[in-house]
Short mmCIF file of C-alpha atoms in Angstrom, two decimals:
data_model
loop_
_atom_site.label_atom_id
_atom_site.label_comp_id
_atom_site.label_asym_id
_atom_site.label_seq_id
_atom_site.Cartn_x
_atom_site.Cartn_y
_atom_site.Cartn_z
CA UNK A 1 -87.79 -147.01 77.48
CA UNK A 2 -88.57 -147.28 73.77
CA UNK A 3 -85.61 -146.90 71.42
CA UNK A 4 -86.29 -145.37 68.02
CA UNK A 5 -84.31 -144.48 64.92
CA UNK A 6 -85.60 -141.77 62.59
CA UNK A 7 -85.03 -141.88 58.84
CA UNK A 8 -85.55 -138.58 57.04
CA UNK A 9 -85.32 -134.98 58.22
CA UNK A 10 -88.35 -133.27 56.75
CA UNK A 11 -91.05 -131.58 58.84
CA UNK A 12 -92.39 -134.79 60.35
CA UNK A 13 -88.97 -136.26 61.11
CA UNK A 14 -87.73 -133.07 62.71
CA UNK A 15 -90.80 -132.56 64.91
CA UNK A 16 -90.82 -136.21 65.97
CA UNK A 17 -87.13 -135.97 66.90
CA UNK A 18 -87.79 -132.95 69.11
CA UNK A 19 -90.81 -134.58 70.75
CA UNK A 20 -88.94 -137.83 71.40
CA UNK A 21 -86.00 -135.94 72.91
CA UNK A 22 -88.36 -134.25 75.35
CA UNK A 23 -89.94 -137.52 76.47
CA UNK A 24 -88.20 -139.51 79.19
CA UNK A 25 -89.79 -142.70 77.85
CA UNK A 26 -88.13 -142.55 74.44
CA UNK A 27 -84.48 -142.70 73.44
CA UNK A 28 -83.48 -141.73 69.90
CA UNK A 29 -80.71 -144.11 68.87
CA UNK A 30 -79.84 -142.65 65.50
CA UNK A 31 -81.04 -140.15 62.94
CA UNK A 32 -80.42 -140.97 59.30
CA UNK A 33 -80.60 -138.53 56.40
CA UNK A 34 -79.15 -138.77 52.86
CA UNK A 35 -77.94 -135.20 53.31
CA UNK A 36 -76.10 -134.91 56.63
CA UNK A 37 -76.02 -131.11 56.49
CA UNK A 38 -79.75 -131.00 57.18
CA UNK A 39 -79.26 -132.57 60.62
CA UNK A 40 -75.68 -131.62 61.48
CA UNK A 41 -76.89 -129.05 64.05
CA UNK A 42 -78.25 -131.97 66.09
CA UNK A 43 -74.98 -133.93 66.14
CA UNK A 44 -74.45 -133.20 69.83
CA UNK A 45 -77.84 -134.60 70.73
CA UNK A 46 -77.99 -137.75 68.64
CA UNK A 47 -75.90 -140.06 66.50
CA UNK A 48 -76.46 -138.68 62.98
CA UNK A 49 -75.59 -140.59 59.80
CA UNK A 50 -76.03 -140.81 56.04
CA UNK A 51 -75.19 -144.50 55.67
CA UNK A 52 -77.91 -147.11 56.08
CA UNK A 53 -75.39 -149.92 56.69
CA UNK A 54 -74.37 -148.33 60.00
CA UNK A 55 -77.83 -148.56 61.56
CA UNK A 56 -77.76 -150.25 64.97
CA UNK A 57 -80.61 -152.09 66.62
CA UNK A 58 -83.65 -150.11 67.78
CA UNK A 59 -87.21 -151.04 68.81
CA UNK A 60 -88.77 -148.96 66.03
CA UNK A 61 -87.46 -147.49 62.77
CA UNK A 62 -89.55 -144.53 61.65
CA UNK A 63 -89.41 -143.63 57.96
CA UNK A 64 -90.36 -139.97 57.45
CA UNK A 65 -89.04 -139.44 53.93
CA UNK A 66 -91.27 -138.21 51.07
CA UNK A 67 -94.14 -140.49 49.97
CA UNK A 68 -92.35 -141.52 46.78
CA UNK A 69 -89.19 -142.61 48.60
CA UNK A 70 -90.77 -144.78 51.34
CA UNK A 71 -90.74 -148.10 49.44
CA UNK A 72 -87.17 -147.73 48.25
CA UNK A 73 -85.59 -146.85 51.58
CA UNK A 74 -87.51 -149.65 53.33
CA UNK A 75 -86.08 -152.16 50.86
CA UNK A 76 -82.55 -150.84 51.40
CA UNK A 77 -82.60 -151.44 55.15
CA UNK A 78 -79.79 -153.91 55.97
CA UNK A 79 -81.73 -155.96 58.53
CA UNK A 80 -84.84 -158.14 58.92
CA UNK A 81 -87.63 -158.84 61.41
CA UNK A 82 -87.45 -155.46 63.10
CA UNK A 83 -90.39 -153.04 63.36
CA UNK A 84 -90.36 -150.47 60.54
CA UNK A 85 -93.12 -147.86 60.19
CA UNK A 86 -93.82 -144.98 57.84
CA UNK A 87 -95.69 -141.75 58.64
CA UNK A 88 -97.43 -140.99 55.34
CA UNK A 89 -101.16 -140.47 54.93
CA UNK A 90 -101.46 -141.88 51.44
CA UNK A 91 -98.81 -144.63 51.30
CA UNK A 92 -99.92 -148.25 51.63
CA UNK A 93 -98.53 -150.25 54.55
CA UNK A 94 -97.63 -152.96 52.02
CA UNK A 95 -95.28 -150.56 50.23
CA UNK A 96 -92.89 -151.25 53.11
CA UNK A 97 -90.53 -154.14 52.39
CA UNK A 98 -91.92 -157.31 53.93
CA UNK A 99 -88.54 -158.49 55.24
CA UNK A 100 -89.36 -156.42 58.34
CA UNK A 101 -92.39 -156.11 60.65
CA UNK A 102 -94.49 -153.29 59.29
CA UNK A 103 -96.63 -150.48 60.62
CA UNK A 104 -97.88 -146.93 60.07
CA UNK A 105 -97.52 -144.11 62.57
CA UNK A 106 -99.56 -141.32 60.96
CA UNK A 107 -99.67 -137.88 62.63
CA UNK A 108 -102.88 -136.18 61.55
CA UNK A 109 -101.84 -132.54 61.52
CA UNK A 110 -100.49 -129.86 59.27
CA UNK A 111 -96.82 -129.84 60.22
CA UNK A 112 -94.69 -126.84 59.27
CA UNK A 113 -90.97 -127.02 59.86
CA UNK A 114 -90.51 -123.91 61.97
CA UNK A 115 -93.78 -123.80 63.91
CA UNK A 116 -93.85 -125.10 67.46
CA UNK A 117 -95.87 -128.30 67.52
CA UNK A 118 -97.79 -129.54 70.53
CA UNK A 119 -98.22 -133.28 70.02
CA UNK A 120 -101.18 -133.26 72.42
CA UNK A 121 -103.02 -131.75 69.43
CA UNK A 122 -101.73 -134.32 66.94
CA UNK A 123 -103.82 -137.50 66.84
CA UNK A 124 -101.69 -140.46 65.74
CA UNK A 125 -103.37 -143.06 63.55
CA UNK A 126 -101.73 -146.47 63.99
CA UNK A 127 -101.86 -149.43 61.65
CA UNK A 128 -99.85 -152.65 61.89
CA UNK A 129 -99.74 -155.87 59.90
CA UNK A 130 -99.19 -157.92 63.06
CA UNK A 131 -101.49 -157.10 66.00
CA UNK A 132 -98.58 -157.66 68.40
CA UNK A 133 -96.80 -154.57 67.08
CA UNK A 134 -99.69 -152.22 67.87
CA UNK A 135 -98.94 -151.92 71.57
CA UNK A 136 -95.43 -150.46 71.33
CA UNK A 137 -96.54 -147.91 68.72
CA UNK A 138 -99.40 -146.86 70.95
CA UNK A 139 -96.95 -146.48 73.84
CA UNK A 140 -94.69 -144.36 71.63
CA UNK A 141 -97.57 -142.02 70.73
CA UNK A 142 -98.66 -141.73 74.35
CA UNK A 143 -95.04 -141.00 75.35
CA UNK A 144 -95.20 -137.75 73.35
CA UNK A 145 -98.70 -136.94 74.62
CA UNK A 146 -100.64 -137.68 71.43
CA UNK A 147 -104.15 -139.11 71.31
CA UNK A 148 -104.01 -142.52 69.61
CA UNK A 149 -106.43 -144.23 67.28
CA UNK A 150 -106.15 -147.58 65.55
CA UNK A 151 -107.06 -147.00 61.90
CA UNK A 152 -106.83 -149.27 58.90
CA UNK A 153 -105.41 -148.29 55.53
CA UNK A 154 -108.77 -147.33 54.00
CA UNK A 155 -109.59 -145.12 56.95
CA UNK A 156 -106.18 -143.48 56.82
CA UNK A 157 -106.50 -142.76 53.10
CA UNK A 158 -109.89 -141.16 53.55
CA UNK A 159 -108.65 -139.13 56.53
CA UNK A 160 -105.75 -137.91 54.42
CA UNK A 161 -108.21 -136.86 51.72
CA UNK A 162 -110.57 -135.25 54.25
CA UNK A 163 -107.59 -133.40 55.71
CA UNK A 164 -107.05 -131.76 52.32
CA UNK A 165 -110.61 -130.41 52.53
CA UNK A 166 -110.41 -129.10 56.12
CA UNK A 167 -106.86 -127.81 55.80
CA UNK A 168 -105.69 -126.95 52.25
CA UNK A 169 -109.11 -126.16 50.78
CA UNK A 170 -110.25 -124.25 53.85
CA UNK A 171 -107.02 -122.29 53.73
CA UNK A 172 -107.75 -121.46 50.09
CA UNK A 173 -111.15 -120.08 51.20
CA UNK A 174 -109.18 -117.80 53.55
CA UNK A 175 -106.87 -116.90 50.67
CA UNK A 176 -109.76 -115.92 48.38
CA UNK A 177 -111.26 -113.85 51.21
CA UNK A 178 -107.88 -112.17 51.56
CA UNK A 179 -107.77 -111.38 47.84
CA UNK A 180 -111.27 -109.95 47.62
CA UNK A 181 -111.02 -107.85 50.79
CA UNK A 182 -107.70 -106.36 49.65
CA UNK A 183 -109.21 -105.53 46.27
CA UNK A 184 -111.62 -103.17 48.10
CA UNK A 185 -109.11 -101.89 50.65
CA UNK A 186 -111.01 -103.72 53.37
CA UNK A 187 -109.14 -105.41 56.21
CA UNK A 188 -108.76 -109.19 56.12
CA UNK A 189 -107.88 -108.94 59.83
CA UNK A 190 -111.53 -108.20 60.64
CA UNK A 191 -112.37 -111.73 59.51
CA UNK A 192 -109.95 -113.47 61.87
CA UNK A 193 -112.34 -113.83 64.81
CA UNK A 194 -114.94 -115.30 62.42
CA UNK A 195 -112.35 -117.77 61.10
CA UNK A 196 -111.65 -118.96 64.64
CA UNK A 197 -115.34 -119.09 65.58
CA UNK A 198 -116.10 -121.19 62.48
CA UNK A 199 -113.43 -123.72 63.48
CA UNK A 200 -114.50 -123.67 67.14
CA UNK A 201 -118.15 -124.21 66.35
CA UNK A 202 -117.61 -127.66 64.80
CA UNK A 203 -115.65 -128.87 67.82
CA UNK A 204 -119.00 -129.53 69.58
CA UNK A 205 -121.52 -129.41 66.75
CA UNK A 206 -121.73 -131.18 63.39
CA UNK A 207 -120.84 -129.05 60.34
CA UNK A 208 -124.38 -129.74 59.15
CA UNK A 209 -125.88 -128.13 62.24
CA UNK A 210 -123.33 -125.31 62.23
CA UNK A 211 -124.15 -124.08 58.72
CA UNK A 212 -125.69 -120.61 58.24
CA UNK A 213 -125.72 -118.01 55.46
CA UNK A 214 -127.40 -117.14 52.17
CA UNK A 215 -126.84 -120.53 50.48
CA UNK A 216 -128.41 -122.44 53.35
CA UNK A 217 -131.30 -119.98 53.60
CA UNK A 218 -131.80 -120.02 49.82
CA UNK A 219 -131.43 -116.23 49.79
CA UNK A 220 -131.12 -115.72 46.04
CA UNK A 221 -130.99 -111.93 46.27
CA UNK A 222 -127.83 -111.95 48.40
CA UNK A 223 -126.27 -114.71 46.29
CA UNK A 224 -126.77 -112.59 43.16
CA UNK A 225 -125.26 -109.52 44.87
CA UNK A 226 -122.24 -111.58 45.84
CA UNK A 227 -121.75 -112.99 42.35
CA UNK A 228 -121.92 -109.48 40.92
CA UNK A 229 -119.25 -108.31 43.39
CA UNK A 230 -116.78 -111.06 42.50
CA UNK A 231 -114.38 -109.98 39.78
CA UNK A 232 -112.50 -113.21 38.96
CA UNK A 233 -114.34 -115.85 36.94
CA UNK A 234 -112.70 -118.57 39.02
CA UNK A 235 -114.04 -117.03 42.22
CA UNK A 236 -117.52 -116.91 40.71
CA UNK A 237 -117.22 -120.60 39.74
CA UNK A 238 -116.14 -121.54 43.27
CA UNK A 239 -118.94 -119.45 44.78
CA UNK A 240 -121.54 -121.14 42.57
CA UNK A 241 -120.25 -124.66 43.07
CA UNK A 242 -119.99 -124.51 46.86
CA UNK A 243 -123.33 -122.68 47.10
CA UNK A 244 -124.85 -125.53 45.10
CA UNK A 245 -123.18 -128.05 47.41
CA UNK A 246 -124.62 -126.31 50.50
CA UNK A 247 -128.06 -126.15 48.88
CA UNK A 248 -127.92 -129.85 48.04
CA UNK A 249 -126.85 -130.67 51.59
CA UNK A 250 -129.66 -128.63 53.13
CA UNK A 251 -132.36 -129.06 50.49
CA UNK A 252 -132.58 -125.33 49.77
CA UNK A 253 -132.16 -125.35 46.03
CA UNK A 254 -132.90 -122.04 44.29
CA UNK A 255 -133.30 -121.22 40.59
CA UNK A 256 -129.58 -120.33 40.57
CA UNK A 257 -128.62 -123.94 40.96
CA UNK A 258 -130.63 -124.94 37.90
CA UNK A 259 -128.86 -122.50 35.63
CA UNK A 260 -125.13 -123.19 36.11
CA UNK B 1 -125.11 -93.55 79.38
CA UNK B 2 -126.26 -94.35 75.84
CA UNK B 3 -129.93 -95.18 75.40
CA UNK B 4 -130.87 -97.61 72.65
CA UNK B 5 -134.03 -99.17 71.28
CA UNK B 6 -133.82 -102.48 69.45
CA UNK B 7 -136.14 -103.35 66.57
CA UNK B 8 -136.31 -107.04 65.72
CA UNK B 9 -135.67 -110.15 67.78
CA UNK B 10 -133.59 -112.41 65.54
CA UNK B 11 -130.11 -113.63 66.43
CA UNK B 12 -128.43 -110.23 66.18
CA UNK B 13 -131.19 -108.39 68.07
CA UNK B 14 -131.24 -110.93 70.86
CA UNK B 15 -127.46 -111.04 71.34
CA UNK B 16 -127.20 -107.25 71.24
CA UNK B 17 -129.96 -106.99 73.84
CA UNK B 18 -128.10 -109.34 76.19
CA UNK B 19 -124.79 -107.53 75.66
CA UNK B 20 -126.35 -104.10 76.23
CA UNK B 21 -128.06 -105.30 79.42
CA UNK B 22 -124.68 -106.43 80.77
CA UNK B 23 -123.02 -103.09 80.05
CA UNK B 24 -123.35 -100.32 82.61
CA UNK B 25 -122.86 -97.73 79.88
CA UNK B 26 -125.95 -98.70 77.89
CA UNK B 27 -129.63 -98.58 78.76
CA UNK B 28 -132.13 -100.40 76.57
CA UNK B 29 -135.23 -98.21 76.40
CA UNK B 30 -137.51 -100.45 74.41
CA UNK B 31 -137.50 -103.65 72.37
CA UNK B 32 -139.86 -103.80 69.43
CA UNK B 33 -140.90 -106.94 67.57
CA UNK B 34 -143.91 -107.58 65.28
CA UNK B 35 -144.47 -110.81 67.19
CA UNK B 36 -144.47 -110.06 70.92
CA UNK B 37 -144.32 -113.73 71.86
CA UNK B 38 -140.72 -113.90 70.67
CA UNK B 39 -139.61 -111.42 73.35
CA UNK B 40 -142.24 -111.88 76.05
CA UNK B 41 -139.76 -113.73 78.28
CA UNK B 42 -137.80 -110.47 78.54
CA UNK B 43 -140.78 -108.34 79.65
CA UNK B 44 -139.41 -108.01 83.19
CA UNK B 45 -136.11 -106.64 81.91
CA UNK B 46 -137.23 -104.19 79.24
CA UNK B 47 -140.28 -102.40 77.84
CA UNK B 48 -141.37 -104.74 75.03
CA UNK B 49 -143.81 -103.70 72.28
CA UNK B 50 -145.26 -104.56 68.89
CA UNK B 51 -146.47 -101.04 68.00
CA UNK B 52 -144.07 -98.61 66.31
CA UNK B 53 -146.21 -95.60 67.27
CA UNK B 54 -145.39 -96.16 70.96
CA UNK B 55 -141.63 -95.73 70.53
CA UNK B 56 -140.15 -93.20 72.93
CA UNK B 57 -137.00 -91.16 72.45
CA UNK B 58 -133.62 -92.94 72.46
CA UNK B 59 -130.11 -92.03 71.36
CA UNK B 60 -129.93 -94.87 68.85
CA UNK B 61 -132.54 -97.08 67.17
CA UNK B 62 -131.02 -100.36 66.01
CA UNK B 63 -132.86 -102.20 63.25
CA UNK B 64 -132.00 -105.91 63.36
CA UNK B 65 -134.83 -107.28 61.20
CA UNK B 66 -134.16 -109.38 58.07
CA UNK B 67 -132.35 -107.67 55.16
CA UNK B 68 -135.52 -107.43 53.09
CA UNK B 69 -137.49 -105.69 55.85
CA UNK B 70 -134.96 -102.98 56.79
CA UNK B 71 -136.15 -100.30 54.32
CA UNK B 72 -139.82 -100.75 55.14
CA UNK B 73 -139.52 -100.60 58.92
CA UNK B 74 -137.22 -97.56 58.70
CA UNK B 75 -139.85 -95.72 56.65
CA UNK B 76 -142.56 -96.60 59.16
CA UNK B 77 -140.77 -95.02 62.13
CA UNK B 78 -143.03 -92.24 63.48
CA UNK B 79 -140.24 -89.71 64.12
CA UNK B 80 -137.50 -87.73 62.36
CA UNK B 81 -133.92 -86.57 62.87
CA UNK B 82 -133.00 -89.32 65.28
CA UNK B 83 -130.12 -91.78 64.75
CA UNK B 84 -131.31 -94.99 63.09
CA UNK B 85 -128.88 -97.78 62.19
CA UNK B 86 -129.18 -101.23 60.66
CA UNK B 87 -126.92 -104.23 61.29
CA UNK B 88 -126.94 -105.97 57.91
CA UNK B 89 -123.83 -106.81 55.90
CA UNK B 90 -125.36 -106.44 52.47
CA UNK B 91 -127.95 -103.66 52.90
CA UNK B 92 -127.10 -100.17 51.63
CA UNK B 93 -127.06 -97.36 54.20
CA UNK B 94 -129.28 -95.40 51.81
CA UNK B 95 -132.00 -98.03 52.12
CA UNK B 96 -132.74 -96.45 55.49
CA UNK B 97 -135.39 -93.70 55.22
CA UNK B 98 -133.67 -90.33 54.99
CA UNK B 99 -136.05 -88.62 57.39
CA UNK B 100 -133.70 -89.83 60.13
CA UNK B 101 -129.94 -89.68 60.68
CA UNK B 102 -128.54 -92.91 59.29
CA UNK B 103 -125.82 -95.40 60.13
CA UNK B 104 -124.73 -99.03 60.02
CA UNK B 105 -123.59 -101.03 63.04
CA UNK B 106 -122.38 -104.27 61.47
CA UNK B 107 -121.23 -107.13 63.72
CA UNK B 108 -118.80 -109.27 61.75
CA UNK B 109 -119.45 -112.69 63.21
CA UNK B 110 -121.54 -115.78 62.72
CA UNK B 111 -124.27 -115.31 65.28
CA UNK B 112 -126.36 -118.30 66.32
CA UNK B 113 -129.34 -117.74 68.56
CA UNK B 114 -128.49 -120.12 71.38
CA UNK B 115 -124.70 -119.93 71.45
CA UNK B 116 -123.02 -117.72 74.02
CA UNK B 117 -121.48 -114.76 72.23
CA UNK B 118 -118.43 -112.87 73.48
CA UNK B 119 -118.58 -109.45 71.82
CA UNK B 120 -114.84 -109.01 72.41
CA UNK B 121 -114.58 -111.39 69.44
CA UNK B 122 -117.08 -109.51 67.29
CA UNK B 123 -115.54 -106.63 65.34
CA UNK B 124 -118.16 -103.94 64.65
CA UNK B 125 -117.95 -102.14 61.31
CA UNK B 126 -119.42 -98.66 61.55
CA UNK B 127 -120.66 -96.44 58.74
CA UNK B 128 -122.55 -93.16 59.04
CA UNK B 129 -123.85 -90.60 56.57
CA UNK B 130 -122.96 -87.76 58.90
CA UNK B 131 -119.48 -87.90 60.45
CA UNK B 132 -120.90 -86.52 63.72
CA UNK B 133 -122.86 -89.73 64.31
CA UNK B 134 -119.78 -91.94 64.21
CA UNK B 135 -118.61 -91.20 67.73
CA UNK B 136 -121.68 -92.43 69.63
CA UNK B 137 -121.78 -95.65 67.59
CA UNK B 138 -118.13 -96.25 68.36
CA UNK B 139 -118.85 -95.67 72.06
CA UNK B 140 -121.71 -98.16 71.87
CA UNK B 141 -119.47 -100.84 70.36
CA UNK B 142 -116.75 -100.20 72.94
CA UNK B 143 -119.37 -100.40 75.71
CA UNK B 144 -119.94 -104.06 74.84
CA UNK B 145 -116.23 -104.72 74.43
CA UNK B 146 -116.12 -105.01 70.65
CA UNK B 147 -113.22 -103.90 68.46
CA UNK B 148 -114.41 -101.07 66.20
CA UNK B 149 -113.55 -100.22 62.62
CA UNK B 150 -114.89 -97.45 60.41
CA UNK B 151 -115.81 -99.06 57.10
CA UNK B 152 -117.62 -97.68 54.09
CA UNK B 153 -120.42 -99.44 52.23
CA UNK B 154 -118.15 -101.00 49.60
CA UNK B 155 -115.84 -102.38 52.26
CA UNK B 156 -118.76 -103.75 54.23
CA UNK B 157 -120.22 -105.49 51.19
CA UNK B 158 -116.91 -107.14 50.35
CA UNK B 159 -116.41 -108.18 53.98
CA UNK B 160 -119.87 -109.74 53.96
CA UNK B 161 -118.94 -111.63 50.80
CA UNK B 162 -115.55 -112.65 52.22
CA UNK B 163 -117.31 -113.84 55.38
CA UNK B 164 -119.29 -116.29 53.26
CA UNK B 165 -115.99 -117.78 52.08
CA UNK B 166 -114.34 -118.06 55.51
CA UNK B 167 -117.50 -119.12 57.31
CA UNK B 168 -120.16 -120.82 55.15
CA UNK B 169 -117.83 -122.21 52.49
CA UNK B 170 -115.22 -123.31 55.02
CA UNK B 171 -117.96 -124.99 57.02
CA UNK B 172 -119.03 -126.83 53.86
CA UNK B 173 -115.42 -128.09 53.51
CA UNK B 174 -115.85 -129.51 57.04
CA UNK B 175 -119.20 -130.99 56.00
CA UNK B 176 -117.70 -132.74 52.96
CA UNK B 177 -114.88 -134.07 55.17
CA UNK B 178 -117.56 -135.35 57.55
CA UNK B 179 -119.39 -137.11 54.72
CA UNK B 180 -116.34 -138.77 53.23
CA UNK B 181 -114.88 -139.92 56.56
CA UNK B 182 -118.21 -141.41 57.62
CA UNK B 183 -118.48 -143.24 54.29
CA UNK B 184 -115.32 -145.19 55.30
CA UNK B 185 -116.19 -145.56 59.00
CA UNK B 186 -113.35 -143.17 59.85
CA UNK B 187 -113.74 -140.65 62.66
CA UNK B 188 -114.36 -137.02 61.73
CA UNK B 189 -113.31 -136.20 65.31
CA UNK B 190 -109.69 -136.97 64.43
CA UNK B 191 -109.75 -133.94 62.12
CA UNK B 192 -110.84 -131.47 64.79
CA UNK B 193 -107.34 -130.49 65.98
CA UNK B 194 -106.35 -129.92 62.33
CA UNK B 195 -109.42 -127.72 61.80
CA UNK B 196 -108.40 -125.56 64.77
CA UNK B 197 -104.75 -125.45 63.73
CA UNK B 198 -105.72 -124.32 60.21
CA UNK B 199 -107.74 -121.43 61.64
CA UNK B 200 -105.06 -120.56 64.19
CA UNK B 201 -102.30 -120.51 61.62
CA UNK B 202 -103.75 -117.58 59.66
CA UNK B 203 -104.09 -115.47 62.78
CA UNK B 204 -100.37 -114.59 62.45
CA UNK B 205 -99.52 -115.66 58.91
CA UNK B 206 -101.10 -114.88 55.52
CA UNK B 207 -103.18 -117.69 53.99
CA UNK B 208 -100.74 -117.59 51.10
CA UNK B 209 -97.82 -118.42 53.38
CA UNK B 210 -99.85 -120.95 55.38
CA UNK B 211 -100.73 -123.14 52.40
CA UNK B 212 -99.38 -126.71 52.20
CA UNK B 213 -100.51 -129.95 50.58
CA UNK B 214 -100.56 -131.81 47.27
CA UNK B 215 -102.11 -128.98 45.20
CA UNK B 216 -99.48 -126.47 46.31
CA UNK B 217 -96.67 -128.97 45.80
CA UNK B 218 -98.08 -129.99 42.41
CA UNK B 219 -98.13 -133.62 43.57
CA UNK B 220 -100.19 -135.11 40.75
CA UNK B 221 -99.92 -138.68 42.05
CA UNK B 222 -101.65 -137.85 45.34
CA UNK B 223 -104.22 -135.66 43.58
CA UNK B 224 -105.14 -138.59 41.32
CA UNK B 225 -105.42 -140.95 44.29
CA UNK B 226 -107.73 -138.47 46.02
CA UNK B 227 -109.95 -138.04 42.97
CA UNK B 228 -110.24 -141.81 42.64
CA UNK B 229 -111.29 -142.07 46.31
CA UNK B 230 -114.09 -139.48 46.02
CA UNK B 231 -117.41 -141.11 45.20
CA UNK B 232 -119.67 -138.10 44.54
CA UNK B 233 -119.24 -136.23 41.26
CA UNK B 234 -119.85 -132.94 43.06
CA UNK B 235 -117.03 -133.65 45.49
CA UNK B 236 -114.70 -134.42 42.57
CA UNK B 237 -115.70 -131.12 40.91
CA UNK B 238 -115.01 -129.19 44.11
CA UNK B 239 -111.68 -130.98 44.60
CA UNK B 240 -110.61 -130.15 41.02
CA UNK B 241 -111.75 -126.54 41.10
CA UNK B 242 -110.12 -125.64 44.43
CA UNK B 243 -106.97 -127.57 43.52
CA UNK B 244 -106.81 -125.48 40.33
CA UNK B 245 -107.32 -122.33 42.37
CA UNK B 246 -104.46 -123.26 44.73
CA UNK B 247 -102.22 -124.09 41.75
CA UNK B 248 -103.02 -120.76 40.11
CA UNK B 249 -102.29 -118.94 43.38
CA UNK B 250 -98.95 -120.67 43.86
CA UNK B 251 -97.91 -121.16 40.22
CA UNK B 252 -97.77 -124.94 40.56
CA UNK B 253 -99.93 -125.94 37.64
CA UNK B 254 -99.91 -129.64 36.76
CA UNK B 255 -101.28 -131.46 33.70
CA UNK B 256 -104.48 -132.05 35.71
CA UNK B 257 -105.38 -128.40 35.47
CA UNK B 258 -105.07 -128.40 31.70
CA UNK B 259 -107.51 -131.22 31.16
CA UNK B 260 -110.85 -130.21 32.76
#
């Protein structure tokens, strides 16, 4: 049995709490949050608190507060030589106060507060300063059914950046598609199977191999039709820039890319 | 029983042929292609030919040749007053020769030659000049299990454009993520569950509501870290432009967006 204490009650903290509660290999000792109201509904299930000095001993302390607050809360912990980890993609492991053993337990997913989260689909990237601490963190991830990968800080930072491309930026592509279909009274819903297929395709094939379309084919006639259809200047700029990026990737440059 | 003749043997023609053969409500009369070799393996299953003058009567002639060749082949058909449709997203219905009844049978999916295609996940957009021709095209789509939607030419053109955003441009976001993870010896594979989750999320939620991340939150510190991590100028430009687009969508403009 691994005992853990969670600090913070944002999306990551809340989903981890629920996953730990479900596992019979993990016991949640305490749940700390500056604002007790946010976790008061869980007071029957766990010892909740807003006072760091009352923290009891646990195998792992998991800091899930916002990126900016990680360093400060780690320095305020009233104990030493225990294992303290954070869960942030872009925070350095050395931002944790060195009075404790340090690690990172990074769930690589988009985590919304109210959505149901299946941790089998959440790879956990683990980093530790001391090799000896890796094993218990790996056990903790496996206890909630997550795939585990040892990653160093540089890898984690680049994964966090890459996640912005495949998640936030991809979602903005969906958003723009939503805007332009609605402007012509066309149904965004018709694109949903294509959205899924596009994501499915790269599960077994590289994005390079999966690419199709006018930019890859260098079909200037279609590209021009599309640019003429777009009403917003910003959408035109995005169309041109990503078309150029696809052409550069696939060596299918057309006169369009020389004009800019 | 609906009888069809297919003209062209690209991805769309080949997948439609296979889907029609599986349906017991459709009979494929003939399959035309300029280059017989491309369809010779199907000669036991269907009457194949490379000579337009030998076309026999069918309920529907489906032109699946490249966009540029649609008008020409439709004008070369040696008959009149039969129903002729094309399958192209960005070709006008009036590009079909008016000696025949005209329609569009537009499969809204990314169709690769060798992938297995489930037409239940391929919405078919139907347009006809004469209302009377709509019904048989709808029946044909339903016969292969596809959802059907009546769409006019303007709607089809904007859907084709929007498909470039959710398919080609999204896939290029995956490609850039692949490039930047590999540059740091991180595993692109770790992003695959996130890619699927991002696509799944907008099946029940608008892309506007689904958005998360540093651009939406206006987290300038993380945005700056990300820009510093990107090595290619083009990747920086894409990061800045889409970040600006997200900020404009969500009203979370930061100083970054004013500098450019």
